[in-house]
Amino acid sequence: MTAKKVVVVGGGLGGLTAAALLARGGCSVTLFERSKHLGGRGQTSEVEGFRFNLGPRALARAGAGMRVLGRLGVTPQGSVPGQKGGTYALRAGRLHPLPRGPVSLLTTDLLGLAGKLELARFLGALPRVDADALENVPAREWLRTRVASEEVRDVAGALVRVASYCADLEGLSAQAAVRQLQQGLKGNVLYVDEGWGSLVTRVAAVARDAGARVEVSAKVERVVVKDGRVEGLRMGDGTVLAADAVVVAGAPGDVASLMPGDEVLEGEAAAAIPVRAATLELGLSRLPKPQALFALGIDGPWYASVHSAYAKLGPEGGAMVHVMKYLTEADAEASEAELEVVMDTLQPGWREVLVARRFRPSLVVTHLLPTAKAGGLSGRPTAKVPHVSGLYRVGDWVGEEGMLVDASFASAEVVEQALLRGERHAEPVRMAMGA
Ligand SMILES: Cc1cc2nc3c(=O)[nH]c(=O)nc-3n(C[C@H](O)[C@H](O)[C@H](O)COP(=O)(O)OP(=O)(O)OC[C@H]3O[C@@H](n4cnc5c(N)ncnc54)[C@H](O)[C@@H]3O)c2cc1C
């Protein structure tokens, strides 16, 4: 039997994982990445000795990413944040201890006694919430039905934001919000040593070792389809390649532009609302306030975290700090000054010890907000493109499982199942996570 010839378009973590899984399963795999470097949004760059991850990155320990990386023999190194130092809630420009467990809940001045009890009840009941019954319910509405006090709702809303990266709680499906909260409670997250670029390098090595050909600076121009079936693809330089299957591991717009004139794919791309964030990355020679390691906005969509306190991301004694604003469609960009104010509150004096900085006003975190209107995670496009035989997609906007990079890993696994074991198994059985 000749090996199935598969081309993967896109060399981010999703595409590399698909290439590794398929090559290990015996397919003849070629991966093309249009930019000079592998990694996509999972890239890490070195700036003045600091590892900048293109905004903060936290890997869910109970998510699909850890499961699939484990299958590839890749064990991410790093630590779980929150185990040392001060973790704060930021409200009206002031820091308060963030209620995260019984002790901080008792001691925080963020909430009064009634509020503390209500938050404890909300968090205690979370693991038993049936997320899948909430597909069509907006996260904001769900919070209104679960939490009576507005100040507790603000805290719960901030926890949804940090777990999902979504600030649009009117749009976000409560199913997705609850699954992310449950996953966070179950396993917390990992800050990865040397940044996510280290995962990119290791997954790419697994793919190559399994026989995949990986090419950078190679833009795919279009997928060649005949009679509703994939025949191959055409590269930017005009070369045509034959393939039994094509896996596009890019954005919804990338899939549509590879299939010009396909109204279904164009419609999906037009309908996808991206989730965005503004990020400020800072490399400091030292931390002005060594104990102040994390702040989460309660009355605004703010996040600041000293990632180097938990992962190797810079020179000895230095500090690598991520500041972020969660954005919405209506608020799709932020100014650097807005993010600096958050840093002024957490780490006053940071400007005097600044070594490196990088600001991005609007990055795409995930390509599709799983809305209540569209049926939550179940409403996202499937990994197999239903109307084109042999065409698949992978990404943080694909399939029913997970959000963020977990969805990229999970959809790569779905493609593996479809191509190696037959399409009968193409979509996973739905599972309530964390219950
Ligand atoms: C600020 C920020 C914070 C984040 N934080 C987290 C977090 O804490 N936890 C988490 O799980 N996730 C997080 N994410 C999301 C995570 O980074 C992404 O979900 C993940 O990296 C997506 O990987 P991917 O391979 O699916 O897509 P990408 O990394 O976007 O890769 C797609 C690749 O396809 C290539 N490509 C597209 N079209 C073509 C073509 N025609 N020819 C050749 N190549 C092509 C692109 O160049 C790109 O390299 C964050 C994202 C951002 C921006």
Short mmCIF file of C-alpha atoms and ligand atoms in Angstrom, two decimals:
data_model
loop_
_atom_site.label_atom_id
_atom_site.label_comp_id
_atom_site.label_asym_id
_atom_site.label_seq_id
_atom_site.Cartn_x
_atom_site.Cartn_y
_atom_site.Cartn_z
CA MET A 1 0.00 0.00 0.00
CA THR A 2 1.37 3.48 -0.80
CA ALA A 3 1.37 6.00 2.03
CA LYS A 4 -1.36 8.62 2.05
CA LYS A 5 0.12 11.90 0.78
CA VAL A 6 -0.86 14.75 3.10
CA VAL A 7 0.07 18.41 2.88
CA VAL A 8 -0.24 20.59 5.97
CA VAL A 9 -0.53 24.34 5.39
CA GLY A 10 0.75 26.32 8.39
CA GLY A 11 3.62 25.76 10.79
CA GLY A 12 2.13 26.93 14.10
CA LEU A 13 1.64 24.49 16.98
CA GLY A 14 -1.57 23.17 15.37
CA GLY A 15 -0.05 22.44 11.96
CA LEU A 16 3.16 21.00 13.41
CA THR A 17 1.16 18.73 15.69
CA ALA A 18 -1.00 17.51 12.81
CA ALA A 19 2.17 16.86 10.77
CA ALA A 20 3.80 14.95 13.66
CA LEU A 21 0.73 12.81 14.38
CA LEU A 22 0.13 11.99 10.71
CA ALA A 23 3.79 11.25 9.94
CA ARG A 24 3.97 8.97 12.96
CA GLY A 25 0.86 7.23 11.70
CA GLY A 26 2.54 6.40 8.39
CA CYS A 27 1.40 9.23 6.09
CA SER A 28 3.83 10.92 3.75
CA VAL A 29 3.64 14.49 5.10
CA THR A 30 4.88 17.84 3.81
CA LEU A 31 4.27 21.01 5.83
CA PHE A 32 4.52 24.49 4.34
CA GLU A 33 4.85 27.64 6.43
CA ARG A 34 4.73 30.96 4.60
CA SER A 35 6.83 32.96 7.07
CA LYS A 36 10.56 32.55 7.69
CA HIS A 37 10.02 30.92 11.09
CA LEU A 38 7.92 28.11 12.44
CA GLY A 39 5.60 28.69 15.39
CA GLY A 40 2.97 31.19 14.21
CA ARG A 41 1.47 32.74 17.34
CA GLY A 42 3.41 30.25 19.45
CA GLN A 43 6.74 31.92 18.60
CA THR A 44 9.15 33.17 21.24
CA SER A 45 11.73 35.87 20.44
CA GLU A 46 14.78 36.82 22.40
CA VAL A 47 14.98 40.54 23.22
CA GLU A 48 17.98 41.70 25.31
CA GLY A 49 18.24 38.25 26.89
CA PHE A 50 14.51 38.04 27.71
CA ARG A 51 12.15 35.52 26.11
CA PHE A 52 9.10 37.34 24.77
CA ASN A 53 6.17 35.05 23.94
CA LEU A 54 4.11 37.48 21.81
CA GLY A 55 1.93 38.20 24.85
CA PRO A 56 1.37 36.03 27.92
CA ARG A 57 1.10 32.27 27.44
CA ALA A 58 -0.24 29.77 29.93
CA LEU A 59 -0.73 26.11 29.05
CA ALA A 60 -3.79 24.47 30.66
CA ARG A 61 -2.56 21.43 32.55
CA ALA A 62 -5.90 19.61 32.19
CA GLY A 63 -6.36 20.59 28.53
CA ALA A 64 -6.00 18.85 25.18
CA GLY A 65 -2.57 20.45 24.67
CA MET A 66 -0.97 18.54 27.52
CA ARG A 67 -2.67 15.33 26.41
CA VAL A 68 -1.49 15.56 22.81
CA LEU A 69 2.01 16.79 23.70
CA GLY A 70 2.22 13.78 26.02
CA ARG A 71 1.34 11.48 23.14
CA LEU A 72 4.18 13.05 21.15
CA GLY A 73 6.62 12.51 24.02
CA VAL A 74 6.94 16.24 24.72
CA THR A 75 6.79 17.16 28.43
CA PRO A 76 6.62 20.93 28.89
CA GLN A 77 8.90 22.19 31.68
CA GLY A 78 7.94 25.12 33.88
CA SER A 79 5.84 25.90 36.95
CA VAL A 80 2.29 26.53 38.04
CA PRO A 81 1.81 30.24 38.87
CA GLY A 82 0.28 31.58 42.09
CA GLN A 83 2.30 29.52 44.55
CA LYS A 84 4.40 32.40 45.87
CA GLY A 85 4.17 36.16 46.27
CA GLY A 86 1.21 38.50 46.11
CA THR A 87 -1.72 37.83 43.80
CA TYR A 88 -4.04 40.81 43.55
CA ALA A 89 -7.38 41.97 42.31
CA LEU A 90 -7.25 45.41 40.72
CA ARG A 91 -10.31 47.57 41.31
CA ALA A 92 -10.64 51.35 41.01
CA GLY A 93 -6.86 51.61 40.64
CA ARG A 94 -6.17 49.81 43.95
CA LEU A 95 -4.80 46.34 44.71
CA HIS A 96 -6.62 43.90 47.00
CA PRO A 97 -5.70 40.28 47.75
CA LEU A 98 -7.31 38.14 45.04
CA PRO A 99 -9.64 35.56 46.58
CA ARG A 100 -8.35 32.25 45.22
CA GLY A 101 -8.75 29.83 48.12
CA PRO A 102 -10.14 29.62 51.66
CA VAL A 103 -7.36 31.72 53.25
CA SER A 104 -7.30 34.59 50.74
CA LEU A 105 -11.10 34.52 50.66
CA LEU A 106 -11.22 35.10 54.42
CA THR A 107 -8.56 37.79 54.49
CA THR A 108 -9.30 39.85 51.36
CA ASP A 109 -10.85 43.31 51.67
CA LEU A 110 -12.22 43.02 48.14
CA LEU A 111 -15.61 41.74 49.30
CA GLY A 112 -17.77 42.01 52.42
CA LEU A 113 -18.75 38.90 54.38
CA ALA A 114 -21.90 38.19 52.34
CA GLY A 115 -19.90 38.58 49.12
CA LYS A 116 -17.20 36.22 50.37
CA LEU A 117 -19.78 33.57 51.18
CA GLU A 118 -21.47 33.94 47.82
CA LEU A 119 -18.16 33.67 45.94
CA ALA A 120 -17.25 30.57 47.97
CA ARG A 121 -20.62 29.01 47.05
CA PHE A 122 -20.17 29.90 43.36
CA LEU A 123 -16.68 28.39 43.18
CA GLY A 124 -17.68 25.32 45.20
CA ALA A 125 -20.57 24.52 42.88
CA LEU A 126 -18.63 25.05 39.64
CA PRO A 127 -17.33 21.49 39.14
CA ARG A 128 -20.92 20.18 39.10
CA VAL A 129 -22.31 22.66 36.56
CA ASP A 130 -23.45 20.93 33.35
CA ALA A 131 -21.64 23.08 30.79
CA ASP A 132 -23.27 21.46 27.79
CA ALA A 133 -26.73 22.57 28.90
CA LEU A 134 -25.51 26.17 28.51
CA GLU A 135 -24.46 26.25 24.85
CA ASN A 136 -27.02 28.88 23.90
CA VAL A 137 -26.81 30.96 27.08
CA PRO A 138 -24.58 34.06 27.09
CA ALA A 139 -21.95 33.98 29.86
CA ARG A 140 -23.22 37.28 31.28
CA GLU A 141 -26.77 35.93 31.57
CA TRP A 142 -25.54 32.74 33.23
CA LEU A 143 -23.60 34.78 35.80
CA ARG A 144 -26.73 36.85 36.50
CA THR A 145 -28.70 33.69 37.27
CA ARG A 146 -25.95 32.16 39.49
CA VAL A 147 -24.75 35.21 41.41
CA ALA A 148 -27.00 37.77 43.12
CA SER A 149 -24.44 40.35 44.17
CA GLU A 150 -22.98 42.63 41.51
CA GLU A 151 -19.55 42.85 43.16
CA VAL A 152 -19.28 39.03 43.22
CA ARG A 153 -20.44 38.90 39.60
CA ASP A 154 -17.58 41.25 38.71
CA VAL A 155 -15.10 38.86 40.35
CA ALA A 156 -16.66 35.84 38.61
CA GLY A 157 -16.58 37.75 35.29
CA ALA A 158 -12.87 38.48 35.77
CA LEU A 159 -12.25 34.76 36.36
CA VAL A 160 -14.09 33.96 33.11
CA ARG A 161 -11.91 36.52 31.28
CA VAL A 162 -8.63 35.11 32.55
CA ALA A 163 -9.71 31.52 31.83
CA SER A 164 -11.05 32.17 28.33
CA TYR A 165 -9.36 35.43 27.19
CA CYS A 166 -12.86 36.63 26.24
CA ALA A 167 -14.04 40.02 27.49
CA ASP A 168 -17.29 39.94 25.53
CA LEU A 169 -19.40 38.14 28.13
CA GLU A 170 -22.62 39.08 26.29
CA GLY A 171 -21.44 37.17 23.22
CA LEU A 172 -19.47 34.29 24.79
CA SER A 173 -21.37 31.04 25.34
CA ALA A 174 -21.63 30.06 29.01
CA GLN A 175 -20.77 26.50 27.94
CA ALA A 176 -17.30 27.65 26.84
CA ALA A 177 -16.91 29.85 29.92
CA VAL A 178 -17.85 27.04 32.33
CA ARG A 179 -15.61 24.49 30.61
CA GLN A 180 -12.67 26.88 30.86
CA LEU A 181 -13.37 27.61 34.53
CA GLN A 182 -13.73 23.90 35.32
CA GLN A 183 -10.52 23.10 33.47
CA GLY A 184 -8.69 25.84 35.38
CA LEU A 185 -9.98 24.58 38.74
CA LYS A 186 -8.99 21.05 37.87
CA GLY A 187 -5.44 21.61 36.70
CA ASN A 188 -4.45 25.28 36.76
CA VAL A 189 -1.88 26.28 34.11
CA LEU A 190 1.81 26.01 33.39
CA TYR A 191 4.17 28.88 32.49
CA VAL A 192 6.64 27.19 30.16
CA ASP A 193 10.43 27.50 30.54
CA GLU A 194 12.08 29.27 27.58
CA GLY A 195 8.63 30.17 26.24
CA TRP A 196 6.27 28.41 23.87
CA GLY A 197 8.99 28.53 21.21
CA SER A 198 10.53 25.59 23.07
CA LEU A 199 7.35 23.57 22.42
CA VAL A 200 7.42 24.58 18.74
CA THR A 201 11.02 23.36 18.40
CA ARG A 202 10.25 20.06 20.09
CA VAL A 203 7.04 19.30 18.17
CA ALA A 204 8.80 20.20 14.89
CA ALA A 205 11.60 17.77 15.82
CA VAL A 206 9.05 14.98 16.43
CA ALA A 207 7.47 15.69 13.03
CA ARG A 208 10.84 15.64 11.23
CA ASP A 209 12.01 12.52 13.07
CA ALA A 210 8.84 10.78 11.92
CA GLY A 211 9.70 11.67 8.32
CA ALA A 212 7.68 14.85 7.71
CA ARG A 213 9.23 17.42 5.35
CA VAL A 214 8.95 20.88 6.90
CA GLU A 215 9.51 23.94 4.70
CA VAL A 216 9.49 27.60 5.71
CA SER A 217 9.16 30.67 3.44
CA ALA A 218 6.74 28.53 1.41
CA LYS A 219 3.35 30.11 0.79
CA VAL A 220 0.56 27.90 -0.45
CA GLU A 221 -1.58 29.79 -2.97
CA ARG A 222 -4.59 27.54 -3.40
CA VAL A 223 -5.99 24.07 -2.91
CA VAL A 224 -6.68 22.25 -6.18
CA VAL A 225 -10.09 20.56 -6.11
CA LYS A 226 -11.77 18.49 -8.83
CA ASP A 227 -15.32 17.16 -8.64
CA GLY A 228 -15.55 18.02 -4.94
CA ARG A 229 -12.33 16.18 -4.05
CA VAL A 230 -8.86 17.51 -3.18
CA GLU A 231 -6.20 16.73 -5.81
CA GLY A 232 -3.33 18.81 -4.49
CA LEU A 233 -2.25 22.40 -4.20
CA ARG A 234 -0.54 25.26 -5.97
CA MET A 235 2.35 27.09 -4.34
CA GLY A 236 3.08 30.81 -4.45
CA ASP A 237 5.81 30.18 -7.07
CA GLY A 238 3.35 28.33 -9.35
CA THR A 239 4.49 24.77 -8.54
CA VAL A 240 1.63 22.25 -8.40
CA LEU A 241 1.79 19.31 -5.99
CA ALA A 242 -0.44 16.25 -5.82
CA ALA A 243 -1.97 15.31 -2.45
CA ASP A 244 -4.62 12.91 -1.15
CA ALA A 245 -5.51 15.31 1.65
CA VAL A 246 -4.78 18.91 2.61
CA VAL A 247 -4.89 20.13 6.21
CA VAL A 248 -5.10 23.90 6.54
CA ALA A 249 -3.84 25.01 9.96
CA GLY A 250 -4.39 28.74 9.58
CA ALA A 251 -7.18 31.26 10.13
CA PRO A 252 -10.74 30.95 8.73
CA GLY A 253 -9.70 33.62 6.19
CA ASP A 254 -6.68 31.53 5.15
CA VAL A 255 -8.92 28.53 4.44
CA ALA A 256 -11.28 30.69 2.38
CA SER A 257 -8.48 32.34 0.40
CA LEU A 258 -7.05 28.92 -0.50
CA MET A 259 -10.47 27.98 -1.93
CA PRO A 260 -11.52 31.11 -3.88
CA GLY A 261 -15.18 31.18 -4.84
CA ASP A 262 -16.26 28.73 -2.14
CA GLU A 263 -19.18 30.59 -0.62
CA VAL A 264 -19.51 28.29 2.42
CA LEU A 265 -15.90 28.88 3.49
CA GLU A 266 -16.11 32.58 2.67
CA GLY A 267 -19.28 32.82 4.78
CA GLU A 268 -17.62 31.07 7.73
CA ALA A 269 -14.64 33.40 7.54
CA ALA A 270 -16.88 36.47 7.42
CA ALA A 271 -18.94 35.27 10.39
CA ALA A 272 -15.97 34.47 12.67
CA ILE A 273 -15.52 37.13 15.36
CA PRO A 274 -11.87 37.10 16.48
CA VAL A 275 -10.91 37.40 20.14
CA ARG A 276 -8.21 40.05 20.56
CA ALA A 277 -5.85 41.39 23.19
CA ALA A 278 -3.38 44.26 23.54
CA THR A 279 -0.08 43.26 25.09
CA LEU A 280 2.89 44.96 26.69
CA GLU A 281 5.96 42.81 27.32
CA LEU A 282 8.59 44.10 29.70
CA GLY A 283 12.07 42.91 30.58
CA LEU A 284 13.30 44.44 33.85
CA SER A 285 16.76 44.23 35.49
CA ARG A 286 14.92 43.51 38.77
CA LEU A 287 11.42 43.72 40.23
CA PRO A 288 10.83 46.96 42.16
CA LYS A 289 8.28 45.12 44.35
CA PRO A 290 9.49 41.49 44.45
CA GLN A 291 6.33 40.24 46.16
CA ALA A 292 3.81 41.74 43.69
CA LEU A 293 3.52 39.03 41.03
CA PHE A 294 0.02 39.14 39.60
CA ALA A 295 -2.93 41.49 39.15
CA LEU A 296 -6.34 40.77 37.63
CA GLY A 297 -8.70 43.62 36.74
CA ILE A 298 -12.13 43.34 38.39
CA ASP A 299 -13.77 46.52 37.10
CA GLY A 300 -11.81 46.50 33.84
CA PRO A 301 -10.29 43.90 31.47
CA TRP A 302 -6.73 44.04 32.82
CA TYR A 303 -4.08 41.40 33.44
CA ALA A 304 -0.49 41.67 34.63
CA SER A 305 1.76 38.79 35.58
CA VAL A 306 5.45 38.29 36.32
CA HIS A 307 5.94 35.18 34.19
CA SER A 308 9.63 34.88 35.07
CA ALA A 309 8.68 34.19 38.70
CA TYR A 310 7.55 30.75 37.54
CA ALA A 311 9.38 30.03 34.27
CA LYS A 312 12.89 30.58 32.94
CA LEU A 313 12.34 33.56 30.67
CA GLY A 314 15.27 35.89 31.22
CA PRO A 315 18.61 36.59 32.80
CA GLU A 316 19.26 35.69 36.46
CA GLY A 317 17.80 38.35 38.77
CA GLY A 318 15.80 39.96 35.96
CA ALA A 319 12.04 39.89 35.54
CA MET A 320 9.84 39.23 32.49
CA VAL A 321 6.41 40.78 32.94
CA HIS A 322 3.32 40.55 30.74
CA VAL A 323 0.63 43.23 30.88
CA MET A 324 -2.51 42.76 28.82
CA LYS A 325 -5.91 44.22 28.04
CA TYR A 326 -8.64 41.82 26.93
CA LEU A 327 -10.37 43.45 23.96
CA THR A 328 -13.82 43.18 22.39
CA GLU A 329 -15.21 43.89 18.92
CA ALA A 330 -16.31 47.32 20.15
CA ASP A 331 -12.94 48.00 21.80
CA ALA A 332 -10.55 46.37 19.34
CA GLU A 333 -7.35 48.24 20.18
CA ALA A 334 -5.63 49.68 23.24
CA SER A 335 -2.97 52.33 23.77
CA GLU A 336 0.36 51.58 25.41
CA ALA A 337 -0.39 54.21 28.08
CA GLU A 338 -3.48 52.26 29.25
CA LEU A 339 -1.32 49.20 29.93
CA GLU A 340 1.42 51.25 31.59
CA VAL A 341 -1.11 52.42 34.20
CA VAL A 342 -1.69 48.79 35.25
CA MET A 343 2.07 48.31 35.60
CA ASP A 344 2.36 51.55 37.60
CA THR A 345 -0.10 50.08 40.11
CA LEU A 346 1.51 46.62 40.39
CA GLN A 347 5.18 47.61 40.10
CA PRO A 348 5.70 51.34 40.71
CA GLY A 349 9.25 52.32 39.72
CA TRP A 350 9.42 49.82 36.82
CA ARG A 351 10.53 52.48 34.33
CA GLU A 352 13.84 52.96 36.19
CA VAL A 353 14.76 49.27 35.77
CA LEU A 354 13.45 48.79 32.23
CA VAL A 355 15.73 46.82 29.87
CA ALA A 356 13.40 45.75 27.02
CA ARG A 357 9.80 46.40 26.00
CA ARG A 358 7.43 45.45 23.21
CA PHE A 359 3.87 46.67 22.72
CA ARG A 360 1.17 45.22 20.46
CA PRO A 361 -2.11 47.17 20.30
CA SER A 362 -4.23 44.30 18.97
CA LEU A 363 -3.27 40.65 18.56
CA VAL A 364 -5.63 37.84 17.53
CA VAL A 365 -5.78 35.45 20.48
CA THR A 366 -8.25 33.04 18.87
CA HIS A 367 -9.90 33.32 15.49
CA LEU A 368 -13.44 32.68 16.66
CA LEU A 369 -15.40 33.69 19.72
CA PRO A 370 -17.66 30.71 20.58
CA THR A 371 -20.91 32.63 20.90
CA ALA A 372 -24.13 31.58 22.59
CA LYS A 373 -25.91 32.61 19.40
CA ALA A 374 -23.97 30.05 17.34
CA GLY A 375 -24.34 27.26 19.91
CA GLY A 376 -21.04 27.61 21.79
CA LEU A 377 -18.18 25.24 21.10
CA SER A 378 -20.49 22.85 19.22
CA GLY A 379 -21.20 25.66 16.75
CA ARG A 380 -17.58 25.93 15.60
CA PRO A 381 -16.62 24.57 12.16
CA THR A 382 -15.70 20.88 12.08
CA ALA A 383 -12.14 19.69 11.37
CA LYS A 384 -13.32 17.94 8.22
CA VAL A 385 -14.68 20.35 5.63
CA PRO A 386 -18.00 18.61 4.95
CA HIS A 387 -18.45 19.57 1.30
CA VAL A 388 -14.87 18.98 0.04
CA SER A 389 -13.52 15.46 0.26
CA GLY A 390 -9.92 15.39 1.53
CA LEU A 391 -9.93 18.94 2.97
CA TYR A 392 -9.39 19.44 6.72
CA ARG A 393 -8.69 22.34 9.04
CA VAL A 394 -6.92 22.71 12.35
CA GLY A 395 -6.91 25.68 14.69
CA ASP A 396 -8.17 27.45 17.79
CA TRP A 397 -11.52 27.99 16.01
CA VAL A 398 -12.14 24.37 14.98
CA GLY A 399 -14.08 21.50 16.58
CA GLU A 400 -15.91 20.99 19.83
CA GLU A 401 -13.04 20.53 22.24
CA GLY A 402 -11.16 23.24 24.10
CA MET A 403 -10.37 26.86 23.58
CA LEU A 404 -7.16 28.66 22.66
CA VAL A 405 -4.24 26.39 21.79
CA ASP A 406 -6.09 23.39 23.25
CA ALA A 407 -8.50 23.62 20.32
CA SER A 408 -5.56 23.62 17.88
CA PHE A 409 -4.13 20.48 19.50
CA ALA A 410 -7.54 18.80 19.75
CA SER A 411 -8.44 19.50 16.11
CA ALA A 412 -5.05 18.13 14.99
CA GLU A 413 -5.95 14.93 16.81
CA VAL A 414 -9.37 14.81 15.13
CA VAL A 415 -7.67 15.08 11.71
CA GLU A 416 -5.28 12.30 12.70
CA GLN A 417 -8.24 10.07 13.60
CA ALA A 418 -10.04 10.91 10.37
CA LEU A 419 -7.07 10.22 8.12
CA LEU A 420 -5.60 7.23 9.90
CA ARG A 421 -8.65 5.43 11.16
CA GLY A 422 -11.33 6.51 8.70
CA GLU A 423 -13.78 9.36 8.86
CA ARG A 424 -16.26 7.46 11.00
CA HIS A 425 -14.24 8.67 13.99
CA ALA A 426 -13.70 12.17 12.69
CA GLU A 427 -15.39 14.04 15.54
CA PRO A 428 -14.81 13.19 19.20
CA VAL A 429 -17.54 12.14 21.55
CA ARG A 430 -18.55 15.17 23.61
CA MET A 431 -17.29 15.08 27.18
CA ALA A 432 -18.18 17.34 30.07
CA MET A 433 -14.81 18.46 31.42
CA GLY A 434 -14.01 18.71 35.06
CA ALA A 435 -17.31 17.27 36.23
C1 LIG B 1 -1.73 37.60 23.23
C2 LIG B 1 -2.07 36.14 23.14
C3 LIG B 1 -2.14 35.38 24.29
C4 LIG B 1 -2.46 34.02 24.22
N1 LIG B 1 -2.47 33.29 25.36
C5 LIG B 1 -2.76 31.97 25.32
C6 LIG B 1 -2.73 31.20 26.50
O1 LIG B 1 -2.41 31.69 27.58
N2 LIG B 1 -3.09 29.89 26.43
C7 LIG B 1 -3.45 29.31 25.25
O2 LIG B 1 -3.77 28.11 25.24
N3 LIG B 1 -3.46 30.02 24.10
C8 LIG B 1 -3.12 31.34 24.11
N4 LIG B 1 -3.10 32.06 22.96
C9 LIG B 1 -3.55 31.42 21.72
C10 LIG B 1 -2.47 30.55 21.08
O3 LIG B 1 -1.28 31.28 20.94
C11 LIG B 1 -2.99 30.11 19.72
O4 LIG B 1 -4.25 29.50 19.87
C12 LIG B 1 -2.07 29.08 19.04
O5 LIG B 1 -0.73 29.52 19.07
C13 LIG B 1 -2.59 28.84 17.64
O6 LIG B 1 -1.76 27.94 16.96
P1 LIG B 1 -2.14 27.51 15.47
O7 LIG B 1 -1.04 26.67 14.97
O8 LIG B 1 -3.51 26.97 15.44
O9 LIG B 1 -2.21 28.89 14.65
P2 LIG B 1 -1.04 29.92 14.30
O10 LIG B 1 -0.02 29.92 15.39
O11 LIG B 1 -1.70 31.21 13.96
O12 LIG B 1 -0.34 29.31 13.01
C14 LIG B 1 -0.89 29.39 11.72
C15 LIG B 1 0.25 29.40 10.73
O13 LIG B 1 -0.25 29.18 9.41
C16 LIG B 1 0.55 29.91 8.51
N5 LIG B 1 -0.18 30.02 7.23
C17 LIG B 1 -1.45 30.51 7.06
N6 LIG B 1 -1.79 30.48 5.75
C18 LIG B 1 -0.71 29.96 5.07
C19 LIG B 1 -0.46 29.67 3.69
N7 LIG B 1 -1.36 29.96 2.73
N8 LIG B 1 0.73 29.11 3.36
C20 LIG B 1 1.66 28.81 4.32
N9 LIG B 1 1.48 29.10 5.64
C21 LIG B 1 0.30 29.66 6.02
C22 LIG B 1 0.76 31.22 9.25
O14 LIG B 1 1.86 31.95 8.76
C23 LIG B 1 0.97 30.74 10.69
O15 LIG B 1 2.33 30.55 11.02
C24 LIG B 1 -2.75 33.42 22.97
C25 LIG B 1 -2.66 34.18 21.81
C26 LIG B 1 -2.30 35.52 21.87
C27 LIG B 1 -2.17 36.32 20.61
#
